[in-house]
JSON list of C-alpha atoms and ligand atoms in Angstrom, two decimals:
[
{"chain": "M", "resi": 27, "resn": "MET", "atom": "CA", "xyz": [9.55, 17.60, -19.16]},
{"chain": "M", "resi": 28, "resn": "GLU", "atom": "CA", "xyz": [6.18, 16.47, -19.51]},
{"chain": "M", "resi": 29, "resn": "ARG", "atom": "CA", "xyz": [2.84, 17.66, -21.38]},
{"chain": "M", "resi": 30, "resn": "LEU", "atom": "CA", "xyz": [0.48, 20.02, -19.34]},
{"chain": "M", "resi": 31, "resn": "ASP", "atom": "CA", "xyz": [-2.74, 17.87, -20.16]},
{"chain": "M", "resi": 32, "resn": "LYS", "atom": "CA", "xyz": [-0.83, 14.83, -19.00]},
{"chain": "M", "resi": 33, "resn": "ILE", "atom": "CA", "xyz": [0.24, 16.04, -15.89]},
{"chain": "M", "resi": 34, "resn": "LEU", "atom": "CA", "xyz": [-3.16, 17.24, -15.04]},
{"chain": "M", "resi": 35, "resn": "SER", "atom": "CA", "xyz": [-4.93, 13.86, -15.92]},
{"chain": "M", "resi": 36, "resn": "THR", "atom": "CA", "xyz": [-2.32, 11.86, -14.08]},
{"chain": "M", "resi": 37, "resn": "GLN", "atom": "CA", "xyz": [-2.53, 14.01, -10.88]},
{"chain": "M", "resi": 38, "resn": "GLY", "atom": "CA", "xyz": [-6.30, 13.35, -11.05]},
{"chain": "M", "resi": 39, "resn": "ILE", "atom": "CA", "xyz": [-6.99, 17.16, -11.61]},
{"chain": "M", "resi": 40, "resn": "CYS", "atom": "CA", "xyz": [-8.88, 16.90, -14.60]},
{"chain": "M", "resi": 41, "resn": "SER", "atom": "CA", "xyz": [-9.23, 15.04, -18.16]},
{"chain": "M", "resi": 42, "resn": "ARG", "atom": "CA", "xyz": [-7.33, 16.17, -21.07]},
{"chain": "M", "resi": 43, "resn": "LYS", "atom": "CA", "xyz": [-10.39, 17.30, -22.68]},
{"chain": "M", "resi": 44, "resn": "ASP", "atom": "CA", "xyz": [-11.44, 19.43, -19.82]},
{"chain": "M", "resi": 45, "resn": "ALA", "atom": "CA", "xyz": [-7.97, 20.78, -19.68]},
{"chain": "M", "resi": 46, "resn": "ARG", "atom": "CA", "xyz": [-8.63, 22.21, -23.33]},
{"chain": "M", "resi": 47, "resn": "LYS", "atom": "CA", "xyz": [-11.52, 23.67, -21.96]},
{"chain": "M", "resi": 48, "resn": "LEU", "atom": "CA", "xyz": [-10.10, 25.23, -19.23]},
{"chain": "M", "resi": 49, "resn": "ALA", "atom": "CA", "xyz": [-6.90, 26.60, -21.12]},
{"chain": "M", "resi": 50, "resn": "SER", "atom": "CA", "xyz": [-9.29, 28.13, -23.87]},
{"chain": "M", "resi": 51, "resn": "ASP", "atom": "CA", "xyz": [-11.19, 29.70, -20.95]},
{"chain": "M", "resi": 52, "resn": "LYS", "atom": "CA", "xyz": [-7.90, 31.37, -19.88]},
{"chain": "M", "resi": 53, "resn": "LYS", "atom": "CA", "xyz": [-8.19, 29.43, -16.29]},
{"chain": "M", "resi": 54, "resn": "ILE", "atom": "CA", "xyz": [-5.00, 27.64, -16.50]},
{"chain": "M", "resi": 55, "resn": "THR", "atom": "CA", "xyz": [-1.63, 29.48, -15.89]},
{"chain": "M", "resi": 56, "resn": "VAL", "atom": "CA", "xyz": [2.15, 28.15, -15.74]},
{"chain": "M", "resi": 57, "resn": "ASN", "atom": "CA", "xyz": [4.54, 30.56, -13.87]},
{"chain": "M", "resi": 58, "resn": "GLY", "atom": "CA", "xyz": [1.85, 33.19, -13.75]},
{"chain": "M", "resi": 59, "resn": "GLU", "atom": "CA", "xyz": [1.17, 33.23, -17.55]},
{"chain": "M", "resi": 60, "resn": "PRO", "atom": "CA", "xyz": [-2.21, 31.90, -19.19]},
{"chain": "M", "resi": 61, "resn": "VAL", "atom": "CA", "xyz": [-1.68, 29.13, -21.43]},
{"chain": "M", "resi": 62, "resn": "ARG", "atom": "CA", "xyz": [-3.80, 28.42, -24.51]},
{"chain": "M", "resi": 63, "resn": "LYS", "atom": "CA", "xyz": [-2.55, 25.06, -25.68]},
{"chain": "M", "resi": 64, "resn": "THR", "atom": "CA", "xyz": [-2.41, 22.07, -23.28]},
{"chain": "M", "resi": 65, "resn": "ASP", "atom": "CA", "xyz": [0.04, 20.03, -25.03]},
{"chain": "M", "resi": 66, "resn": "ILE", "atom": "CA", "xyz": [3.11, 22.41, -24.02]},
{"chain": "M", "resi": 67, "resn": "LYS", "atom": "CA", "xyz": [5.76, 20.61, -22.07]},
{"chain": "M", "resi": 68, "resn": "ILE", "atom": "CA", "xyz": [6.63, 21.67, -18.67]},
{"chain": "M", "resi": 69, "resn": "ASP", "atom": "CA", "xyz": [8.40, 20.88, -15.70]},
{"chain": "M", "resi": 70, "resn": "PRO", "atom": "CA", "xyz": [5.97, 19.80, -13.30]},
{"chain": "M", "resi": 71, "resn": "GLU", "atom": "CA", "xyz": [8.34, 19.77, -10.27]},
{"chain": "M", "resi": 72, "resn": "ASN", "atom": "CA", "xyz": [9.56, 23.39, -10.82]},
{"chain": "M", "resi": 73, "resn": "ASP", "atom": "CA", "xyz": [7.09, 25.20, -12.85]},
{"chain": "M", "resi": 74, "resn": "ILE", "atom": "CA", "xyz": [3.88, 26.46, -11.13]},
{"chain": "M", "resi": 75, "resn": "ILE", "atom": "CA", "xyz": [0.76, 25.31, -12.33]},
{"chain": "M", "resi": 76, "resn": "GLU", "atom": "CA", "xyz": [-2.42, 27.22, -11.25]},
{"chain": "M", "resi": 77, "resn": "ILE", "atom": "CA", "xyz": [-6.03, 26.59, -12.14]},
{"chain": "M", "resi": 78, "resn": "GLY", "atom": "CA", "xyz": [-8.49, 29.53, -11.52]},
{"chain": "M", "resi": 79, "resn": "GLY", "atom": "CA", "xyz": [-5.78, 30.97, -9.14]},
{"chain": "M", "resi": 80, "resn": "LYS", "atom": "CA", "xyz": [-5.40, 27.84, -7.13]},
{"chain": "M", "resi": 81, "resn": "ARG", "atom": "CA", "xyz": [-1.82, 26.12, -7.19]},
{"chain": "M", "resi": 82, "resn": "ILE", "atom": "CA", "xyz": [-1.86, 22.37, -8.24]},
{"chain": "M", "resi": 83, "resn": "GLU", "atom": "CA", "xyz": [0.40, 20.61, -5.75]},
{"chain": "M", "resi": 84, "resn": "TYR", "atom": "CA", "xyz": [2.45, 18.01, -7.96]},
{"chain": "M", "resi": 85, "resn": "LYS", "atom": "CA", "xyz": [2.70, 14.52, -6.40]},
{"chain": "M", "resi": 86, "resn": "LYS", "atom": "CA", "xyz": [5.60, 12.73, -7.97]},
{"chain": "M", "resi": 87, "resn": "TYR", "atom": "CA", "xyz": [4.48, 9.45, -6.29]},
{"chain": "M", "resi": 88, "resn": "VAL", "atom": "CA", "xyz": [1.59, 8.73, -3.93]},
{"chain": "M", "resi": 89, "resn": "TYR", "atom": "CA", "xyz": [1.37, 6.44, -1.03]},
{"chain": "M", "resi": 90, "resn": "ILE", "atom": "CA", "xyz": [-2.21, 5.15, -0.05]},
{"chain": "M", "resi": 91, "resn": "MET", "atom": "CA", "xyz": [-3.22, 2.88, 2.93]},
{"chain": "M", "resi": 92, "resn": "MET", "atom": "CA", "xyz": [-6.18, 0.55, 2.40]},
{"chain": "M", "resi": 93, "resn": "ASN", "atom": "CA", "xyz": [-7.90, -1.48, 4.83]},
{"chain": "M", "resi": 94, "resn": "LYS", "atom": "CA", "xyz": [-8.37, -4.42, 2.38]},
{"chain": "M", "resi": 95, "resn": "PRO", "atom": "CA", "xyz": [-11.43, -6.63, 2.54]},
{"chain": "M", "resi": 96, "resn": "GLU", "atom": "CA", "xyz": [-11.89, -10.25, 2.05]},
{"chain": "M", "resi": 97, "resn": "GLY", "atom": "CA", "xyz": [-12.24, -11.45, -1.47]},
{"chain": "M", "resi": 98, "resn": "VAL", "atom": "CA", "xyz": [-10.29, -8.95, -3.42]},
{"chain": "M", "resi": 99, "resn": "LEU", "atom": "CA", "xyz": [-7.06, -9.67, -5.25]},
{"chain": "M", "resi": 100, "resn": "SER", "atom": "CA", "xyz": [-3.74, -7.98, -4.12]},
{"chain": "M", "resi": 101, "resn": "ALA", "atom": "CA", "xyz": [-2.80, -7.48, -8.07]},
{"chain": "M", "resi": 102, "resn": "SER", "atom": "CA", "xyz": [-2.92, -4.25, -10.24]},
{"chain": "M", "resi": 103, "resn": "ASN", "atom": "CA", "xyz": [-5.45, -6.05, -12.74]},
{"chain": "M", "resi": 104, "resn": "ASP", "atom": "CA", "xyz": [-6.89, -9.15, -13.34]},
{"chain": "M", "resi": 105, "resn": "ARG", "atom": "CA", "xyz": [-9.43, -10.34, -16.09]},
{"chain": "M", "resi": 106, "resn": "ASN", "atom": "CA", "xyz": [-11.89, -12.29, -13.78]},
{"chain": "M", "resi": 107, "resn": "ALA", "atom": "CA", "xyz": [-11.51, -10.89, -10.38]},
{"chain": "M", "resi": 108, "resn": "GLU", "atom": "CA", "xyz": [-11.92, -7.71, -8.25]},
{"chain": "M", "resi": 109, "resn": "THR", "atom": "CA", "xyz": [-8.52, -6.09, -7.26]},
{"chain": "M", "resi": 110, "resn": "VAL", "atom": "CA", "xyz": [-7.46, -3.76, -4.73]},
{"chain": "M", "resi": 111, "resn": "ILE", "atom": "CA", "xyz": [-6.95, -1.16, -7.41]},
{"chain": "M", "resi": 112, "resn": "ASP", "atom": "CA", "xyz": [-10.67, -1.69, -8.65]},
{"chain": "M", "resi": 113, "resn": "LEU", "atom": "CA", "xyz": [-11.54, -0.37, -5.38]},
{"chain": "M", "resi": 114, "resn": "LEU", "atom": "CA", "xyz": [-9.84, 2.87, -5.46]},
{"chain": "M", "resi": 115, "resn": "PRO", "atom": "CA", "xyz": [-12.36, 5.84, -5.75]},
{"chain": "M", "resi": 116, "resn": "GLU", "atom": "CA", "xyz": [-11.89, 7.61, -8.80]},
{"chain": "M", "resi": 117, "resn": "GLU", "atom": "CA", "xyz": [-10.11, 10.49, -7.61]},
{"chain": "M", "resi": 118, "resn": "TYR", "atom": "CA", "xyz": [-6.80, 8.15, -6.29]},
{"chain": "M", "resi": 119, "resn": "ARG", "atom": "CA", "xyz": [-6.50, 6.52, -9.83]},
{"chain": "M", "resi": 120, "resn": "ARG", "atom": "CA", "xyz": [-3.58, 7.04, -11.65]},
{"chain": "M", "resi": 121, "resn": "PRO", "atom": "CA", "xyz": [-1.24, 4.88, -13.98]},
{"chain": "M", "resi": 122, "resn": "GLY", "atom": "CA", "xyz": [1.23, 2.66, -12.32]},
{"chain": "M", "resi": 123, "resn": "LEU", "atom": "CA", "xyz": [-0.38, 1.94, -9.07]},
{"chain": "M", "resi": 124, "resn": "PHE", "atom": "CA", "xyz": [0.22, -1.25, -7.48]},
{"chain": "M", "resi": 125, "resn": "PRO", "atom": "CA", "xyz": [0.09, -3.03, -3.98]},
{"chain": "M", "resi": 126, "resn": "ALA", "atom": "CA", "xyz": [3.34, -2.97, -2.15]},
{"chain": "M", "resi": 127, "resn": "GLY", "atom": "CA", "xyz": [3.56, -6.41, -0.77]},
{"chain": "M", "resi": 128, "resn": "ARG", "atom": "CA", "xyz": [0.52, -8.81, -1.23]},
{"chain": "M", "resi": 129, "resn": "LEU", "atom": "CA", "xyz": [-2.18, -10.11, 0.98]},
{"chain": "M", "resi": 130, "resn": "ASP", "atom": "CA", "xyz": [-3.95, -13.33, 0.43]},
{"chain": "M", "resi": 131, "resn": "ARG", "atom": "CA", "xyz": [-7.49, -13.08, -1.04]},
{"chain": "M", "resi": 132, "resn": "ASP", "atom": "CA", "xyz": [-9.07, -14.05, 2.17]},
{"chain": "M", "resi": 133, "resn": "THR", "atom": "CA", "xyz": [-6.57, -11.60, 4.09]},
{"chain": "M", "resi": 134, "resn": "THR", "atom": "CA", "xyz": [-7.78, -8.25, 5.54]},
{"chain": "M", "resi": 135, "resn": "GLY", "atom": "CA", "xyz": [-6.29, -5.29, 6.68]},
{"chain": "M", "resi": 136, "resn": "LEU", "atom": "CA", "xyz": [-3.31, -2.82, 5.94]},
{"chain": "M", "resi": 137, "resn": "LEU", "atom": "CA", "xyz": [-2.10, -2.66, 2.64]},
{"chain": "M", "resi": 138, "resn": "ILE", "atom": "CA", "xyz": [-0.17, 0.07, 1.06]},
{"chain": "M", "resi": 139, "resn": "ILE", "atom": "CA", "xyz": [-0.57, 0.97, -2.56]},
{"chain": "M", "resi": 140, "resn": "THR", "atom": "CA", "xyz": [1.81, 3.32, -4.39]},
{"chain": "M", "resi": 141, "resn": "ASP", "atom": "CA", "xyz": [3.43, 3.81, -7.73]},
{"chain": "M", "resi": 142, "resn": "ASP", "atom": "CA", "xyz": [6.83, 4.26, -6.15]},
{"chain": "M", "resi": 143, "resn": "GLY", "atom": "CA", "xyz": [8.78, 1.25, -7.14]},
{"chain": "M", "resi": 144, "resn": "ASP", "atom": "CA", "xyz": [11.81, 1.89, -5.16]},
{"chain": "M", "resi": 145, "resn": "PHE", "atom": "CA", "xyz": [9.90, 2.59, -1.98]},
{"chain": "M", "resi": 146, "resn": "ALA", "atom": "CA", "xyz": [7.98, -0.94, -2.42]},
{"chain": "M", "resi": 147, "resn": "HIS", "atom": "CA", "xyz": [11.62, -2.47, -3.11]},
{"chain": "M", "resi": 148, "resn": "ARG", "atom": "CA", "xyz": [12.94, -0.66, 0.34]},
{"chain": "M", "resi": 149, "resn": "MET", "atom": "CA", "xyz": [9.75, -1.50, 2.29]},
{"chain": "M", "resi": 150, "resn": "LEU", "atom": "CA", "xyz": [9.87, -5.38, 1.15]},
{"chain": "M", "resi": 151, "resn": "SER", "atom": "CA", "xyz": [13.67, -6.05, 1.36]},
{"chain": "M", "resi": 152, "resn": "PRO", "atom": "CA", "xyz": [14.33, -8.09, 3.97]},
{"chain": "M", "resi": 153, "resn": "LYS", "atom": "CA", "xyz": [17.72, -6.08, 4.74]},
{"chain": "M", "resi": 154, "resn": "LYS", "atom": "CA", "xyz": [15.42, -3.05, 5.78]},
{"chain": "M", "resi": 155, "resn": "HIS", "atom": "CA", "xyz": [13.88, -5.31, 8.97]},
{"chain": "M", "resi": 156, "resn": "VAL", "atom": "CA", "xyz": [10.50, -3.65, 8.27]},
{"chain": "M", "resi": 157, "resn": "THR", "atom": "CA", "xyz": [8.41, -6.19, 10.41]},
{"chain": "M", "resi": 158, "resn": "LYS", "atom": "CA", "xyz": [4.63, -6.76, 10.02]},
{"chain": "M", "resi": 159, "resn": "LEU", "atom": "CA", "xyz": [2.03, -7.78, 12.57]},
{"chain": "M", "resi": 160, "resn": "TYR", "atom": "CA", "xyz": [-0.75, -9.88, 12.14]},
{"chain": "M", "resi": 161, "resn": "LYS", "atom": "CA", "xyz": [-3.76, -10.91, 13.97]},
{"chain": "M", "resi": 162, "resn": "ALA", "atom": "CA", "xyz": [-4.71, -14.47, 13.40]},
{"chain": "M", "resi": 163, "resn": "LEU", "atom": "CA", "xyz": [-7.85, -16.31, 14.29]},
{"chain": "M", "resi": 164, "resn": "LEU", "atom": "CA", "xyz": [-6.84, -20.16, 14.39]},
{"chain": "M", "resi": 165, "resn": "ASP", "atom": "CA", "xyz": [-9.01, -23.57, 14.75]},
{"chain": "M", "resi": 166, "resn": "ALA", "atom": "CA", "xyz": [-7.38, -24.18, 18.25]},
{"chain": "M", "resi": 167, "resn": "PRO", "atom": "CA", "xyz": [-5.37, -22.42, 20.90]},
{"chain": "M", "resi": 168, "resn": "VAL", "atom": "CA", "xyz": [-1.59, -22.06, 20.30]},
{"chain": "M", "resi": 169, "resn": "THR", "atom": "CA", "xyz": [0.55, -24.10, 23.07]},
{"chain": "M", "resi": 170, "resn": "GLU", "atom": "CA", "xyz": [3.80, -23.10, 24.54]},
{"chain": "M", "resi": 171, "resn": "ARG", "atom": "CA", "xyz": [5.47, -25.71, 22.51]},
{"chain": "M", "resi": 172, "resn": "ASP", "atom": "CA", "xyz": [4.04, -24.00, 19.07]},
{"chain": "M", "resi": 173, "resn": "ILE", "atom": "CA", "xyz": [5.06, -20.66, 20.32]},
{"chain": "M", "resi": 174, "resn": "THR", "atom": "CA", "xyz": [8.67, -22.19, 20.84]},
{"chain": "M", "resi": 175, "resn": "VAL", "atom": "CA", "xyz": [8.82, -23.91, 17.25]},
{"chain": "M", "resi": 176, "resn": "ILE", "atom": "CA", "xyz": [7.30, -20.68, 15.84]},
{"chain": "M", "resi": 177, "resn": "GLU", "atom": "CA", "xyz": [9.91, -18.38, 17.51]},
{"chain": "M", "resi": 178, "resn": "SER", "atom": "CA", "xyz": [12.66, -20.59, 16.49]},
{"chain": "M", "resi": 179, "resn": "GLY", "atom": "CA", "xyz": [12.11, -20.41, 12.94]},
{"chain": "M", "resi": 180, "resn": "ILE", "atom": "CA", "xyz": [10.80, -23.14, 10.69]},
{"chain": "M", "resi": 181, "resn": "THR", "atom": "CA", "xyz": [12.23, -25.21, 7.59]},
{"chain": "M", "resi": 182, "resn": "LEU", "atom": "CA", "xyz": [9.39, -26.80, 5.47]},
{"chain": "M", "resi": 183, "resn": "LYS", "atom": "CA", "xyz": [10.13, -30.05, 3.78]},
{"chain": "M", "resi": 184, "resn": "ASP", "atom": "CA", "xyz": [10.10, -28.10, 0.33]},
{"chain": "M", "resi": 185, "resn": "GLY", "atom": "CA", "xyz": [13.04, -26.27, 1.76]},
{"chain": "M", "resi": 186, "resn": "THR", "atom": "CA", "xyz": [11.50, -23.16, 2.17]},
{"chain": "M", "resi": 187, "resn": "VAL", "atom": "CA", "xyz": [12.74, -21.35, 5.29]},
{"chain": "M", "resi": 188, "resn": "TYR", "atom": "CA", "xyz": [10.76, -19.04, 7.76]},
{"chain": "M", "resi": 189, "resn": "ARG", "atom": "CA", "xyz": [12.94, -16.88, 9.97]},
{"chain": "M", "resi": 190, "resn": "PRO", "atom": "CA", "xyz": [11.34, -16.82, 13.58]},
{"chain": "M", "resi": 191, "resn": "GLY", "atom": "CA", "xyz": [8.29, -14.99, 14.19]},
{"chain": "M", "resi": 192, "resn": "ARG", "atom": "CA", "xyz": [7.20, -13.59, 17.60]},
{"chain": "M", "resi": 193, "resn": "ILE", "atom": "CA", "xyz": [4.11, -14.20, 19.17]},
{"chain": "M", "resi": 194, "resn": "THR", "atom": "CA", "xyz": [3.34, -10.87, 20.91]},
{"chain": "M", "resi": 195, "resn": "GLU", "atom": "CA", "xyz": [-0.11, -11.84, 22.27]},
{"chain": "M", "resi": 196, "resn": "ASN", "atom": "CA", "xyz": [-2.06, -15.09, 22.78]},
{"chain": "M", "resi": 197, "resn": "SER", "atom": "CA", "xyz": [-5.66, -15.59, 23.93]},
{"chain": "M", "resi": 198, "resn": "GLY", "atom": "CA", "xyz": [-8.10, -18.18, 23.27]},
{"chain": "M", "resi": 199, "resn": "ASN", "atom": "CA", "xyz": [-7.82, -18.95, 19.55]},
{"chain": "M", "resi": 200, "resn": "THR", "atom": "CA", "xyz": [-6.41, -15.64, 18.71]},
{"chain": "M", "resi": 201, "resn": "VAL", "atom": "CA", "xyz": [-2.94, -14.66, 18.29]},
{"chain": "M", "resi": 202, "resn": "LYS", "atom": "CA", "xyz": [-0.77, -11.53, 17.18]},
{"chain": "M", "resi": 203, "resn": "ILE", "atom": "CA", "xyz": [2.34, -12.55, 15.11]},
{"chain": "M", "resi": 204, "resn": "GLU", "atom": "CA", "xyz": [5.26, -10.42, 14.02]},
{"chain": "M", "resi": 205, "resn": "ILE", "atom": "CA", "xyz": [7.26, -11.57, 11.15]},
{"chain": "M", "resi": 206, "resn": "THR", "atom": "CA", "xyz": [10.20, -9.99, 9.28]},
{"chain": "M", "resi": 207, "resn": "GLU", "atom": "CA", "xyz": [9.64, -11.40, 5.82]},
{"chain": "M", "resi": 208, "resn": "GLY", "atom": "CA", "xyz": [6.57, -11.55, 3.62]},
{"chain": "M", "resi": 209, "resn": "LYS", "atom": "CA", "xyz": [6.84, -14.92, 2.04]},
{"chain": "M", "resi": 210, "resn": "PHE", "atom": "CA", "xyz": [3.86, -16.49, 0.24]},
{"chain": "M", "resi": 211, "resn": "HIS", "atom": "CA", "xyz": [1.36, -17.79, 2.86]},
{"chain": "M", "resi": 212, "resn": "GLU", "atom": "CA", "xyz": [3.82, -17.46, 5.49]},
{"chain": "M", "resi": 213, "resn": "VAL", "atom": "CA", "xyz": [1.80, -16.97, 8.59]},
{"chain": "M", "resi": 214, "resn": "LYS", "atom": "CA", "xyz": [-0.83, -19.59, 7.44]},
{"chain": "M", "resi": 215, "resn": "ASN", "atom": "CA", "xyz": [2.10, -21.97, 6.65]},
{"chain": "M", "resi": 216, "resn": "MET", "atom": "CA", "xyz": [3.85, -21.37, 9.96]},
{"chain": "M", "resi": 217, "resn": "PHE", "atom": "CA", "xyz": [0.82, -22.30, 11.97]},
{"chain": "M", "resi": 218, "resn": "ALA", "atom": "CA", "xyz": [0.02, -25.25, 9.72]},
{"chain": "M", "resi": 219, "resn": "TYR", "atom": "CA", "xyz": [3.56, -26.40, 10.50]},
{"chain": "M", "resi": 220, "resn": "VAL", "atom": "CA", "xyz": [2.45, -26.66, 14.12]},
{"chain": "M", "resi": 221, "resn": "GLY", "atom": "CA", "xyz": [-0.95, -28.26, 13.11]},
{"chain": "M", "resi": 222, "resn": "LYS", "atom": "CA", "xyz": [-3.20, -25.19, 13.22]},
{"chain": "M", "resi": 223, "resn": "THR", "atom": "CA", "xyz": [-5.32, -23.57, 10.66]},
{"chain": "M", "resi": 224, "resn": "VAL", "atom": "CA", "xyz": [-5.59, -19.88, 10.34]},
{"chain": "M", "resi": 225, "resn": "GLU", "atom": "CA", "xyz": [-9.32, -19.14, 9.89]},
{"chain": "M", "resi": 226, "resn": "LYS", "atom": "CA", "xyz": [-8.86, -15.44, 9.55]},
{"chain": "M", "resi": 227, "resn": "LEU", "atom": "CA", "xyz": [-5.98, -13.08, 9.04]},
{"chain": "M", "resi": 228, "resn": "GLU", "atom": "CA", "xyz": [-5.53, -9.41, 9.43]},
{"chain": "M", "resi": 229, "resn": "ARG", "atom": "CA", "xyz": [-2.56, -7.24, 8.90]},
{"chain": "M", "resi": 230, "resn": "LEU", "atom": "CA", "xyz": [-2.29, -4.71, 11.70]},
{"chain": "M", "resi": 231, "resn": "ARG", "atom": "CA", "xyz": [0.90, -3.07, 11.22]},
{"chain": "M", "resi": 232, "resn": "ILE", "atom": "CA", "xyz": [3.74, -2.43, 8.77]},
{"chain": "M", "resi": 233, "resn": "GLY", "atom": "CA", "xyz": [7.02, -1.24, 10.36]},
{"chain": "M", "resi": 234, "resn": "GLY", "atom": "CA", "xyz": [5.99, 1.69, 12.54]},
{"chain": "M", "resi": 235, "resn": "LEU", "atom": "CA", "xyz": [2.83, 2.13, 10.86]},
{"chain": "M", "resi": 236, "resn": "VAL", "atom": "CA", "xyz": [-0.48, 0.89, 12.22]},
{"chain": "M", "resi": 237, "resn": "LEU", "atom": "CA", "xyz": [-3.81, 0.47, 10.47]},
{"chain": "M", "resi": 238, "resn": "ASP", "atom": "CA", "xyz": [-6.02, 3.54, 10.67]},
{"chain": "M", "resi": 239, "resn": "GLU", "atom": "CA", "xyz": [-9.13, 2.32, 12.70]},
{"chain": "M", "resi": 240, "resn": "ASN", "atom": "CA", "xyz": [-11.10, 4.96, 11.16]},
{"chain": "M", "resi": 241, "resn": "LEU", "atom": "CA", "xyz": [-10.92, 3.07, 7.70]},
{"chain": "M", "resi": 242, "resn": "LYS", "atom": "CA", "xyz": [-13.75, 0.42, 7.21]},
{"chain": "M", "resi": 243, "resn": "ARG", "atom": "CA", "xyz": [-13.02, -2.39, 5.05]},
{"chain": "M", "resi": 244, "resn": "GLY", "atom": "CA", "xyz": [-12.32, -1.19, 1.36]},
{"chain": "M", "resi": 245, "resn": "GLU", "atom": "CA", "xyz": [-11.83, 2.31, 2.36]},
{"chain": "M", "resi": 246, "resn": "CYS", "atom": "CA", "xyz": [-8.57, 4.07, 1.97]},
{"chain": "M", "resi": 247, "resn": "ARG", "atom": "CA", "xyz": [-6.65, 7.54, 2.39]},
{"chain": "M", "resi": 248, "resn": "TYR", "atom": "CA", "xyz": [-3.16, 8.98, 1.56]},
{"chain": "M", "resi": 249, "resn": "LEU", "atom": "CA", "xyz": [-0.41, 8.60, 4.33]},
{"chain": "M", "resi": 250, "resn": "THR", "atom": "CA", "xyz": [1.29, 11.41, 5.48]},
{"chain": "M", "resi": 251, "resn": "ASP", "atom": "CA", "xyz": [4.86, 12.16, 4.99]},
{"chain": "M", "resi": 252, "resn": "PHE", "atom": "CA", "xyz": [5.43, 11.17, 8.74]},
{"chain": "M", "resi": 253, "resn": "GLU", "atom": "CA", "xyz": [3.68, 7.94, 7.95]},
{"chain": "M", "resi": 254, "resn": "ILE", "atom": "CA", "xyz": [5.67, 7.13, 5.15]},
{"chain": "M", "resi": 255, "resn": "LEU", "atom": "CA", "xyz": [8.97, 7.36, 7.24]},
{"chain": "M", "resi": 256, "resn": "SER", "atom": "CA", "xyz": [7.27, 5.56, 10.16]},
{"chain": "M", "resi": 257, "resn": "ILE", "atom": "CA", "xyz": [7.38, 2.29, 8.06]},
{"chain": "M", "resi": 258, "resn": "PHE", "atom": "CA", "xyz": [10.90, 2.23, 8.14]},
{"chain": "M", "resi": 259, "resn": "ASN", "atom": "CA", "xyz": [11.31, 3.43, 11.81]},
{"chain": "M", "resi": 260, "resn": "SER", "atom": "CA", "xyz": [9.07, 1.81, 14.47]},
{"chain": "M", "resi": 261, "resn": "ASP", "atom": "CA", "xyz": [10.17, 3.93, 17.03]},
{"chain": "M", "resi": 262, "resn": "ILE", "atom": "CA", "xyz": [8.97, 7.28, 15.87]},
{"chain": "M", "resi": 263, "resn": "ASN", "atom": "CA", "xyz": [5.30, 6.70, 16.71]},
{"chain": "S", "resi": 303, "resn": "URA", "atom": "N1", "xyz": [0.74, -14.51, 5.47]},
{"chain": "S", "resi": 303, "resn": "URA", "atom": "C1", "xyz": [-0.07, -15.21, 4.92]},
{"chain": "S", "resi": 303, "resn": "URA", "atom": "O1", "xyz": [-0.15, -16.34, 5.15]},
{"chain": "S", "resi": 303, "resn": "URA", "atom": "N2", "xyz": [-1.29, -14.62, 4.30]},
{"chain": "S", "resi": 303, "resn": "URA", "atom": "C2", "xyz": [-1.15, -13.12, 4.21]},
{"chain": "S", "resi": 303, "resn": "URA", "atom": "O2", "xyz": [-1.87, -12.65, 3.37]},
{"chain": "S", "resi": 303, "resn": "URA", "atom": "C3", "xyz": [-0.03, -12.43, 4.69]},
{"chain": "S", "resi": 303, "resn": "URA", "atom": "C4", "xyz": [1.02, -13.37, 5.50]}
]
């Protein structure tokens, strides 16, 4: 059970103050009955809330696709730097949102923002084998030998182990690489291991979910239910 005004504000419908005004104007009904007070507790998953006769669709969790621009932190908040959460338009804001799987500050592309911790955990768990595809611009072409090393798996001097990556395309200084984990600086470190510097990095896909080409850098949209499922099942697209 949750307070009606809290539900309306966290669902991005209206502020608590506006909710009080709407209620006093008899515009809000719960299960068909007008409510006069907005501090009443209701069950948002089962009770039917309508404002001006229009039903409010309650979303327990939200799943947002962002095309992350360069120079923005993958974090919920930061005192000194702009974060991906700061970029969200007002109507997408609600408490508890965080980026599920970080991208480096200078990395661009597909990022998922949600308030569903279990979902993020599943998506990031190595056991679920959710692959990620990146496009990398390097300072030099990748050789056959580099590919063999990257596709065999790498152990750094500090003991960090990177499971084998898969080079899916290789043309000039640009490659596409699929990885199964999401360790800190993983792609950059894998190429550094074979003596190459990643100059630009963009994430194109997570599982079966491909970055929407219509989203400009910094823009976002909600994922459909089908797209949420496609993250865990690369074959359904
Ligand atoms: N690998 C990296 O090196 N950086 C990223 O942002 C993502 C994967």
